[in-house]
mmCIF file of C-alpha atoms and ligand atoms in Angstrom:
data_model
loop_
_atom_site.group_PDB
_atom_site.id
_atom_site.type_symbol
_atom_site.label_atom_id
_atom_site.label_comp_id
_atom_site.label_asym_id
_atom_site.label_seq_id
_atom_site.Cartn_x
_atom_site.Cartn_y
_atom_site.Cartn_z
ATOM 1 C CA MET L 20 3.260 99.823 -81.243
ATOM 2 C CA THR L 21 6.841 101.008 -81.452
ATOM 3 C CA ALA L 22 7.686 103.495 -78.764
ATOM 4 C CA THR L 23 9.076 106.983 -79.192
ATOM 5 C CA ILE L 24 12.500 107.199 -77.590
ATOM 6 C CA ILE L 25 12.732 109.891 -74.905
ATOM 7 C CA ASP L 26 16.201 111.298 -75.520
ATOM 8 C CA GLY L 27 17.548 112.220 -72.074
ATOM 9 C CA LYS L 28 20.923 113.203 -73.466
ATOM 10 C CA GLU L 29 19.402 115.798 -75.761
ATOM 11 C CA PHE L 30 16.989 117.108 -73.125
ATOM 12 C CA ALA L 31 19.768 117.303 -70.503
ATOM 13 C CA ALA L 32 21.819 119.424 -72.925
ATOM 14 C CA LYS L 33 18.813 121.730 -73.305
ATOM 15 C CA VAL L 34 18.463 122.053 -69.515
ATOM 16 C CA ARG L 35 22.194 122.823 -69.173
ATOM 17 C CA GLY L 36 21.791 125.423 -71.940
ATOM 18 C CA GLN L 37 18.934 127.089 -70.013
ATOM 19 C CA VAL L 38 21.046 127.095 -66.847
ATOM 20 C CA ALA L 39 24.025 128.592 -68.723
ATOM 21 C CA GLU L 40 21.858 131.329 -70.222
ATOM 22 C CA TYR L 41 20.462 132.304 -66.812
ATOM 23 C CA VAL L 42 23.910 132.220 -65.183
ATOM 24 C CA SER L 43 25.264 134.507 -67.893
ATOM 25 C CA LYS L 44 22.431 137.026 -67.309
ATOM 26 C CA ILE L 45 23.083 137.014 -63.556
ATOM 27 C CA LYS L 46 26.789 137.502 -64.143
ATOM 28 C CA GLU L 47 26.075 140.491 -66.334
ATOM 29 C CA SER L 48 23.587 142.150 -63.988
ATOM 30 C CA HIS L 49 24.973 141.181 -60.547
ATOM 31 C CA LEU L 50 28.644 140.383 -61.277
ATOM 32 C CA ILE L 51 28.385 137.099 -59.348
ATOM 33 C CA VAL L 52 27.844 133.459 -60.327
ATOM 34 C CA PRO L 53 26.435 130.454 -58.444
ATOM 35 C CA GLY L 54 29.009 128.098 -56.888
ATOM 36 C CA LEU L 55 28.937 124.332 -56.398
ATOM 37 C CA ALA L 56 31.289 122.494 -54.025
ATOM 38 C CA VAL L 57 31.779 118.749 -54.357
ATOM 39 C CA VAL L 58 33.432 116.811 -51.545
ATOM 40 C CA LEU L 59 35.056 113.474 -52.317
ATOM 41 C CA VAL L 60 36.356 111.217 -49.561
ATOM 42 C CA GLY L 61 38.817 108.505 -50.594
ATOM 43 C CA GLU L 62 39.840 107.300 -54.019
ATOM 44 C CA ASP L 63 36.950 105.272 -55.403
ATOM 45 C CA PRO L 64 37.614 105.366 -59.192
ATOM 46 C CA ALA L 65 33.920 105.516 -60.180
ATOM 47 C CA SER L 66 33.331 108.412 -57.749
ATOM 48 C CA GLU L 67 36.387 110.226 -59.123
ATOM 49 C CA VAL L 68 34.916 109.986 -62.640
ATOM 50 C CA TYR L 69 31.550 111.360 -61.439
ATOM 51 C CA VAL L 70 33.205 114.214 -59.549
ATOM 52 C CA ARG L 71 35.375 115.170 -62.531
ATOM 53 C CA SER L 72 32.404 115.163 -64.853
ATOM 54 C CA LYS L 73 30.311 117.246 -62.400
ATOM 55 C CA GLY L 74 33.144 119.788 -62.115
ATOM 56 C CA LYS L 75 33.557 120.014 -65.885
ATOM 57 C CA MET L 76 29.845 120.576 -66.524
ATOM 58 C CA THR L 77 29.585 123.090 -63.671
ATOM 59 C CA LYS L 78 32.297 125.199 -65.318
ATOM 60 C CA GLU L 79 30.712 124.749 -68.747
ATOM 61 C CA VAL L 80 27.504 126.457 -67.575
ATOM 62 C CA GLY L 81 29.564 129.336 -66.183
ATOM 63 C CA MET L 82 29.319 128.501 -62.484
ATOM 64 C CA LYS L 83 32.102 128.383 -59.947
ATOM 65 C CA SER L 84 33.204 124.795 -59.295
ATOM 66 C CA VAL L 85 35.142 123.759 -56.202
ATOM 67 C CA GLU L 86 36.410 120.244 -55.504
ATOM 68 C CA HIS L 87 37.607 119.075 -52.097
ATOM 69 C CA LYS L 88 39.389 115.721 -52.083
ATOM 70 C CA LEU L 89 39.865 114.280 -48.612
ATOM 71 C CA PRO L 90 41.843 111.159 -47.697
ATOM 72 C CA ALA L 91 39.885 107.940 -47.035
ATOM 73 C CA ASP L 92 40.856 108.077 -43.335
ATOM 74 C CA VAL L 93 39.718 111.690 -42.809
ATOM 75 C CA SER L 94 38.159 112.133 -39.376
ATOM 76 C CA LYS L 95 34.484 112.949 -38.969
ATOM 77 C CA GLU L 96 35.538 116.207 -37.233
ATOM 78 C CA ASP L 97 37.691 117.350 -40.158
ATOM 79 C CA LEU L 98 34.981 116.510 -42.703
ATOM 80 C CA TYR L 99 32.353 118.383 -40.668
ATOM 81 C CA ALA L 100 34.698 121.368 -40.297
ATOM 82 C CA LEU L 101 34.926 121.539 -44.103
ATOM 83 C CA ILE L 102 31.138 121.285 -44.480
ATOM 84 C CA ASP L 103 30.670 124.039 -41.862
ATOM 85 C CA LYS L 104 33.101 126.239 -43.787
ATOM 86 C CA LEU L 105 31.227 125.645 -47.051
ATOM 87 C CA ASN L 106 27.888 126.277 -45.292
ATOM 88 C CA ALA L 107 29.194 129.691 -44.218
ATOM 89 C CA ASP L 108 30.748 130.594 -47.590
ATOM 90 C CA PRO L 109 28.430 133.000 -49.475
ATOM 91 C CA THR L 110 30.084 132.134 -52.818
ATOM 92 C CA ILE L 111 28.988 128.484 -52.463
ATOM 93 C CA ASN L 112 25.301 127.770 -53.151
ATOM 94 C CA GLY L 113 25.386 123.999 -53.479
ATOM 95 C CA ILE L 114 27.262 121.355 -51.468
ATOM 96 C CA LEU L 115 27.399 117.748 -52.503
ATOM 97 C CA CYS L 116 29.276 114.958 -50.778
ATOM 98 C CA GLN L 117 29.925 112.124 -53.228
ATOM 99 C CA PHE L 118 28.663 108.797 -51.858
ATOM 100 C CA PRO L 119 29.582 106.125 -50.917
ATOM 101 C CA VAL L 120 31.932 107.243 -48.147
ATOM 102 C CA PRO L 121 34.218 104.961 -46.092
ATOM 103 C CA ASP L 122 32.530 102.912 -43.333
ATOM 104 C CA HIS L 123 33.681 105.071 -40.409
ATOM 105 C CA LEU L 124 31.551 107.956 -41.754
ATOM 106 C CA SER L 125 27.738 108.132 -41.751
ATOM 107 C CA GLU L 126 26.047 109.324 -44.950
ATOM 108 C CA ARG L 127 22.972 110.300 -42.962
ATOM 109 C CA ASP L 128 24.980 112.460 -40.547
ATOM 110 C CA ILE L 129 26.918 114.085 -43.405
ATOM 111 C CA VAL L 130 23.689 115.077 -45.158
ATOM 112 C CA ALA L 131 22.303 116.387 -41.854
ATOM 113 C CA ARG L 132 25.377 118.626 -41.468
ATOM 114 C CA ILE L 133 24.811 120.369 -44.831
ATOM 115 C CA ASP L 134 22.791 123.603 -44.752
ATOM 116 C CA PRO L 135 19.369 122.511 -46.182
ATOM 117 C CA ALA L 136 19.395 125.623 -48.420
ATOM 118 C CA LYS L 137 22.618 124.307 -50.036
ATOM 119 C CA ASP L 138 21.537 120.642 -50.092
ATOM 120 C CA VAL L 139 21.423 120.394 -53.899
ATOM 121 C CA ASP L 140 21.071 116.606 -53.645
ATOM 122 C CA GLY L 141 17.743 117.112 -51.846
ATOM 123 C CA LEU L 142 18.533 114.456 -49.258
ATOM 124 C CA HIS L 143 18.349 116.507 -46.033
ATOM 125 C CA VAL L 144 15.326 115.511 -43.938
ATOM 126 C CA LEU L 145 14.102 119.106 -44.021
ATOM 127 C CA ASN L 146 13.966 119.017 -47.832
ATOM 128 C CA VAL L 147 12.346 115.575 -47.782
ATOM 129 C CA GLY L 148 9.711 116.952 -45.387
ATOM 130 C CA LEU L 149 9.166 120.121 -47.425
ATOM 131 C CA LEU L 150 8.619 118.039 -50.561
ATOM 132 C CA ALA L 151 6.221 115.693 -48.776
ATOM 133 C CA SER L 152 4.216 118.631 -47.423
ATOM 134 C CA GLY L 153 3.995 120.292 -50.819
ATOM 135 C CA GLN L 154 6.325 123.208 -50.003
ATOM 136 C CA LYS L 155 9.337 124.662 -51.806
ATOM 137 C CA ALA L 156 12.174 122.160 -51.375
ATOM 138 C CA MET L 157 15.486 121.219 -52.905
ATOM 139 C CA VAL L 158 14.450 118.128 -54.853
ATOM 140 C CA SER L 159 16.735 115.143 -55.332
ATOM 141 C CA CYS L 160 18.364 115.303 -58.796
ATOM 142 C CA THR L 161 17.426 111.937 -60.344
ATOM 143 C CA PRO L 162 13.720 112.202 -59.346
ATOM 144 C CA LEU L 163 13.640 115.791 -60.640
ATOM 145 C CA GLY L 164 15.153 114.534 -63.904
ATOM 146 C CA CYS L 165 12.400 111.888 -64.186
ATOM 147 C CA LEU L 166 9.721 114.534 -63.633
ATOM 148 C CA MET L 167 11.221 116.856 -66.246
ATOM 149 C CA LEU L 168 11.356 114.048 -68.826
ATOM 150 C CA LEU L 169 7.723 113.140 -68.125
ATOM 151 C CA ARG L 170 6.555 116.752 -68.403
ATOM 152 C CA GLU L 171 8.535 117.158 -71.622
ATOM 153 C CA SER L 172 7.096 113.947 -73.056
ATOM 154 C CA LEU L 173 3.476 114.175 -71.861
ATOM 155 C CA GLY L 174 2.872 117.816 -70.952
ATOM 156 C CA ASP L 175 0.260 118.008 -68.182
ATOM 157 C CA LEU L 176 0.406 114.901 -65.968
ATOM 158 C CA THR L 177 -2.921 115.554 -64.193
ATOM 159 C CA GLY L 178 -5.006 112.441 -63.624
ATOM 160 C CA LYS L 179 -2.508 109.955 -65.052
ATOM 161 C CA ASN L 180 -2.151 106.615 -63.284
ATOM 162 C CA ALA L 181 1.511 106.365 -62.290
ATOM 163 C CA VAL L 182 3.224 103.287 -60.901
ATOM 164 C CA VAL L 183 6.626 103.798 -59.289
ATOM 165 C CA LEU L 184 8.596 100.590 -58.872
ATOM 166 C CA GLY L 185 10.901 100.986 -55.884
ATOM 167 C CA ARG L 186 10.540 102.844 -52.583
ATOM 168 C CA SER L 187 14.084 104.029 -51.882
ATOM 169 C CA ASN L 188 14.677 107.413 -50.258
ATOM 170 C CA LEU L 189 16.955 108.299 -53.170
ATOM 171 C CA VAL L 190 14.586 107.580 -56.063
ATOM 172 C CA GLY L 191 11.241 105.803 -55.516
ATOM 173 C CA LYS L 192 9.763 107.897 -52.699
ATOM 174 C CA PRO L 193 10.705 111.354 -54.068
ATOM 175 C CA VAL L 194 9.548 110.391 -57.593
ATOM 176 C CA ALA L 195 6.189 109.369 -56.110
ATOM 177 C CA GLN L 196 5.949 112.664 -54.184
ATOM 178 C CA LEU L 197 6.688 114.662 -57.324
ATOM 179 C CA LEU L 198 4.092 112.794 -59.379
ATOM 180 C CA LEU L 199 1.539 113.290 -56.624
ATOM 181 C CA ARG L 200 2.373 117.003 -56.656
ATOM 182 C CA ASP L 201 1.644 116.996 -60.403
ATOM 183 C CA SER L 202 -1.769 115.422 -59.637
ATOM 184 C CA CYS L 203 -1.084 111.879 -60.813
ATOM 185 C CA THR L 204 -2.777 108.957 -59.073
ATOM 186 C CA VAL L 205 0.287 107.253 -57.664
ATOM 187 C CA THR L 206 0.994 103.657 -56.660
ATOM 188 C CA ILE L 207 4.353 102.745 -55.139
ATOM 189 C CA ALA L 208 5.327 99.109 -55.718
ATOM 190 C CA HIS L 209 8.162 97.253 -53.970
ATOM 191 C CA SER L 210 9.486 93.781 -53.300
ATOM 192 C CA ARG L 211 6.418 92.836 -51.237
ATOM 193 C CA THR L 212 3.864 94.045 -53.783
ATOM 194 C CA GLN L 213 1.434 91.348 -54.883
ATOM 195 C CA ASN L 214 0.407 90.825 -58.507
ATOM 196 C CA LEU L 215 3.087 93.251 -59.630
ATOM 197 C CA GLU L 216 2.451 92.665 -63.326
ATOM 198 C CA ASP L 217 -1.222 93.643 -62.929
ATOM 199 C CA VAL L 218 -0.252 96.726 -60.943
ATOM 200 C CA VAL L 219 2.160 97.797 -63.699
ATOM 201 C CA ARG L 220 -0.478 97.070 -66.363
ATOM 202 C CA SER L 221 -2.776 99.697 -64.788
ATOM 203 C CA ALA L 222 -0.226 102.468 -65.337
ATOM 204 C CA ASP L 223 -0.166 105.288 -67.872
ATOM 205 C CA ILE L 224 3.266 106.133 -66.443
ATOM 206 C CA VAL L 225 5.788 103.562 -65.192
ATOM 207 C CA VAL L 226 8.934 104.672 -63.363
ATOM 208 C CA ALA L 227 11.244 101.701 -62.777
ATOM 209 C CA ALA L 228 13.829 102.040 -59.984
ATOM 210 C CA VAL L 229 14.362 98.522 -58.670
ATOM 211 C CA GLY L 230 18.056 97.939 -59.388
ATOM 212 C CA ARG L 231 17.378 94.642 -61.228
ATOM 213 C CA GLN L 232 18.458 94.252 -64.797
ATOM 214 C CA GLU L 233 15.692 94.155 -67.412
ATOM 215 C CA PHE L 234 13.141 93.336 -64.706
ATOM 216 C CA VAL L 235 10.021 94.943 -66.223
ATOM 217 C CA LYS L 236 8.879 93.124 -69.361
ATOM 218 C CA GLY L 237 6.999 94.559 -72.309
ATOM 219 C CA SER L 238 4.056 92.205 -71.718
ATOM 220 C CA TRP L 239 3.464 93.900 -68.324
ATOM 221 C CA LEU L 240 2.787 97.292 -69.900
ATOM 222 C CA LYS L 241 -0.477 98.949 -70.882
ATOM 223 C CA GLU L 242 -0.365 99.790 -74.604
ATOM 224 C CA GLY L 243 0.948 103.323 -75.019
ATOM 225 C CA ALA L 244 2.319 103.716 -71.479
ATOM 226 C CA THR L 245 5.196 106.130 -70.877
ATOM 227 C CA VAL L 246 8.169 104.341 -69.316
ATOM 228 C CA ILE L 247 10.986 106.000 -67.388
ATOM 229 C CA ASP L 248 13.811 103.567 -66.707
ATOM 230 C CA VAL L 249 15.990 104.773 -63.832
ATOM 231 C CA GLY L 250 17.995 101.554 -63.517
ATOM 232 C CA ILE L 251 21.699 101.377 -64.263
ATOM 233 C CA ASN L 252 22.974 97.801 -64.325
ATOM 234 C CA ARG L 253 26.359 96.756 -65.675
ATOM 235 C CA ILE L 254 26.289 93.385 -67.422
ATOM 236 C CA ALA L 255 28.809 91.285 -69.328
ATOM 237 C CA ALA L 256 28.866 91.949 -73.090
ATOM 238 C CA PRO L 257 30.951 89.155 -74.641
ATOM 239 C CA GLU L 258 29.689 90.272 -78.106
ATOM 240 C CA ARG L 259 31.812 93.425 -77.627
ATOM 241 C CA GLY L 260 34.926 91.456 -76.754
ATOM 242 C CA GLU L 261 36.340 89.550 -73.833
ATOM 243 C CA GLY L 262 35.729 91.164 -70.454
ATOM 244 C CA LYS L 263 33.616 93.976 -71.979
ATOM 245 C CA MET L 264 30.561 95.285 -70.154
ATOM 246 C CA ARG L 265 27.473 97.252 -71.154
ATOM 247 C CA LEU L 266 24.717 99.084 -69.329
ATOM 248 C CA VAL L 267 21.097 97.985 -69.212
ATOM 249 C CA GLY L 268 18.144 99.409 -67.322
ATOM 250 C CA ASP L 269 15.533 97.924 -65.022
ATOM 251 C CA VAL L 270 13.210 97.555 -68.033
ATOM 252 C CA HIS L 271 13.625 95.000 -70.815
ATOM 253 C CA PHE L 272 13.990 97.643 -73.509
ATOM 254 C CA GLU L 273 13.331 95.610 -76.674
ATOM 255 C CA SER L 274 10.049 94.084 -75.475
ATOM 256 C CA ALA L 275 8.945 97.274 -73.675
ATOM 257 C CA ALA L 276 9.435 99.350 -76.828
ATOM 258 C CA GLN L 277 6.836 97.120 -78.553
ATOM 259 C CA HIS L 278 4.137 98.194 -76.082
ATOM 260 C CA ALA L 279 5.109 101.568 -74.630
ATOM 261 C CA GLY L 280 4.129 104.856 -76.237
ATOM 262 C CA ALA L 281 7.422 106.405 -75.140
ATOM 263 C CA ILE L 282 10.438 105.084 -73.259
ATOM 264 C CA THR L 283 13.808 106.256 -71.968
ATOM 265 C CA PRO L 284 16.830 104.254 -73.123
ATOM 266 C CA VAL L 285 19.730 103.141 -70.899
ATOM 267 C CA PRO L 286 22.208 104.691 -71.305
ATOM 268 C CA GLY L 287 21.044 108.086 -72.565
ATOM 269 C CA GLY L 288 17.777 108.448 -70.653
ATOM 270 C CA VAL L 289 17.547 109.429 -66.994
ATOM 271 C CA GLY L 290 21.337 109.261 -66.396
ATOM 272 C CA PRO L 291 22.302 112.513 -68.188
ATOM 273 C CA MET L 292 19.420 114.323 -66.470
ATOM 274 C CA THR L 293 20.930 113.773 -63.019
ATOM 275 C CA ILE L 294 23.904 116.138 -63.502
ATOM 276 C CA ALA L 295 21.742 118.619 -65.449
ATOM 277 C CA CYS L 296 19.367 118.740 -62.468
ATOM 278 C CA LEU L 297 22.279 119.159 -60.058
ATOM 279 C CA LEU L 298 23.226 122.316 -61.968
ATOM 280 C CA ALA L 299 19.583 123.429 -62.089
ATOM 281 C CA ASN L 300 19.333 122.910 -58.314
ATOM 282 C CA THR L 301 22.507 124.931 -57.700
ATOM 283 C CA LEU L 302 21.034 127.779 -59.732
ATOM 284 C CA THR L 303 17.737 127.497 -57.838
ATOM 285 C CA ALA L 304 19.607 127.580 -54.495
ATOM 286 C CA PHE L 305 21.506 130.674 -55.682
ATOM 287 C CA CYS L 306 18.281 132.443 -56.719
ATOM 288 C CA ARG L 307 16.599 131.645 -53.393
ATOM 289 C CA ALA L 308 19.651 132.855 -51.429
ATOM 290 C CA ASN L 309 19.781 136.116 -53.384
ATOM 291 C CA ASP L 310 16.041 136.827 -53.675
ATOM 292 C CA LEU L 311 16.122 136.498 -57.446
ATOM 293 C CA PRO L 312 13.301 134.983 -59.517
ATOM 294 C CA GLU L 313 13.786 131.256 -60.075
ATOM 295 C CA PRO L 314 14.230 130.182 -63.694
ATOM 296 C CA LYS L 315 11.061 128.657 -65.129
ATOM 297 C CA GLY L 316 10.910 124.920 -65.856
ATOM 298 C CA LEU L 317 14.013 124.012 -63.854
ATOM 299 C CA THR L 318 12.333 123.233 -60.538
ATOM 300 C CA ALA L 319 9.519 120.981 -59.409
HETATM 301 P P1 LIG M 424 17.490 100.553 -53.961
HETATM 302 O O1 LIG M 424 17.752 101.477 -52.815
HETATM 303 O O2 LIG M 424 18.190 99.234 -53.989
HETATM 304 O O3 LIG M 424 15.913 100.292 -54.007
HETATM 305 C C1 LIG M 424 15.370 99.345 -54.867
HETATM 306 C C2 LIG M 424 13.886 99.276 -54.674
HETATM 307 O O4 LIG M 424 13.377 98.296 -55.565
HETATM 308 C C3 LIG M 424 13.447 98.861 -53.272
HETATM 309 O O5 LIG M 424 12.383 99.675 -52.821
HETATM 310 C C4 LIG M 424 12.990 97.420 -53.437
HETATM 311 O O6 LIG M 424 11.917 97.032 -52.631
HETATM 312 C C5 LIG M 424 12.521 97.409 -54.888
HETATM 313 N N1 LIG M 424 12.621 96.053 -55.430
HETATM 314 C C6 LIG M 424 13.709 95.243 -55.438
HETATM 315 N N2 LIG M 424 13.388 94.048 -55.991
HETATM 316 C C7 LIG M 424 12.092 94.132 -56.351
HETATM 317 C C8 LIG M 424 11.183 93.224 -56.935
HETATM 318 N N3 LIG M 424 11.536 91.979 -57.270
HETATM 319 N N4 LIG M 424 9.914 93.637 -57.163
HETATM 320 C C9 LIG M 424 9.510 94.873 -56.813
HETATM 321 N N5 LIG M 424 10.334 95.790 -56.233
HETATM 322 C C10 LIG M 424 11.598 95.403 -55.994
HETATM 323 O O7 LIG M 424 17.812 101.249 -55.343
HETATM 324 P P2 LIG M 424 17.781 102.808 -55.775
HETATM 325 O O8 LIG M 424 18.875 103.545 -55.121
HETATM 326 O O9 LIG M 424 16.401 103.327 -55.661
HETATM 327 O O10 LIG M 424 18.150 102.660 -57.328
HETATM 328 C C11 LIG M 424 17.328 101.947 -58.224
HETATM 329 C C12 LIG M 424 18.021 101.852 -59.564
HETATM 330 O O11 LIG M 424 18.221 103.162 -60.064
HETATM 331 C C13 LIG M 424 19.409 101.222 -59.525
HETATM 332 O O12 LIG M 424 19.592 100.491 -60.726
HETATM 333 C C14 LIG M 424 20.356 102.393 -59.509
HETATM 334 O O13 LIG M 424 21.612 102.108 -60.078
HETATM 335 C C15 LIG M 424 19.599 103.368 -60.380
HETATM 336 N N6 LIG M 424 19.910 104.788 -60.133
HETATM 337 C C16 LIG M 424 20.151 105.552 -61.225
HETATM 338 C C17 LIG M 424 20.408 106.899 -61.070
HETATM 339 C C18 LIG M 424 20.633 107.743 -62.288
HETATM 340 O O14 LIG M 424 21.276 108.778 -62.240
HETATM 341 N N7 LIG M 424 20.091 107.349 -63.433
HETATM 342 C C19 LIG M 424 20.457 107.475 -59.804
HETATM 343 C C20 LIG M 424 20.157 106.668 -58.701
HETATM 344 C C21 LIG M 424 19.881 105.312 -58.875
HETATM 345 P P3 LIG M 424 12.030 96.880 -51.010
HETATM 346 O O15 LIG M 424 12.044 98.284 -50.500
HETATM 347 O O16 LIG M 424 10.808 96.131 -50.642
HETATM 348 O O17 LIG M 424 13.308 96.161 -50.754
#
């Protein structure tokens, strides 16, 4: 079997298009637009690239984009004062603090300071609890992106056997919760799982989020399985020139594509969905804050 490629780049563009269309309608009827604030502490070059790209795409869908750059030695008090101000600002519907932050700051405490209704990263314990108890939550962007790709690729997920590799708070656990919500039979595997290959072989759906390059091999897969590769690993690519790097996922793509029915590539799979879902979440937060109907297909 040669797998169908699940094109995350194309689907993410479609999601951004849906968001833009809804934002334009709101602007016309209510004369307001959703707003997203991104807070960056310090000068990590990779984080600066992410923040720039988030700002650009936020503007492209017609939303208000605000960036706050704080020095690496900003005090906890000053950072919290900014978050409090954004929490109280009715023109801001989503607040995201770009991680990692310098060691003197606590990511957990920063997330806890953000108003859960504006927690578009879905990391606040209230949102984690709401998701786990099957209630309306802000859902973490990468897991939401995985769910959207699976629904797009397979339609109804009811009754599918899903194996999620990885149990992080950021990816593995929320992906598992979302699949459970869509009535999959879910197994979460991790570094202590026994007979991992057999566990993976039982899956109609495999979501790989282990952070290990090309870890899942094609021979582990059930024929026709749908594979979502969340991993982003940078490896040396001497074939592209000295010192060059390339990205690979947590799945060995070439062998997996021989067995899977459908698979996401890296890059161009889950990655582009993360920012698209951040925009979708900001729109959802706006709709909830303003008692407007939520756009269909953009939430869990
Ligand atoms: P993480 O916090 O490091 O968690 C990795 C998980 O994998 C852990 O639960 C760990 O198990 C499990 N694991 C590690 N080695 C394993 C093994 N040999 N067998 C089975 N399970 C194993 O990573 P993360 O934040 O979830 O991220 C996972 C990957 O997704 C990374 O490559 C990351 O770069 C990528 N990512 C991509 C996006 C995106 O936008 N596409 C967003 C976020 C993350 P234990 O709990 O037992 O240690």
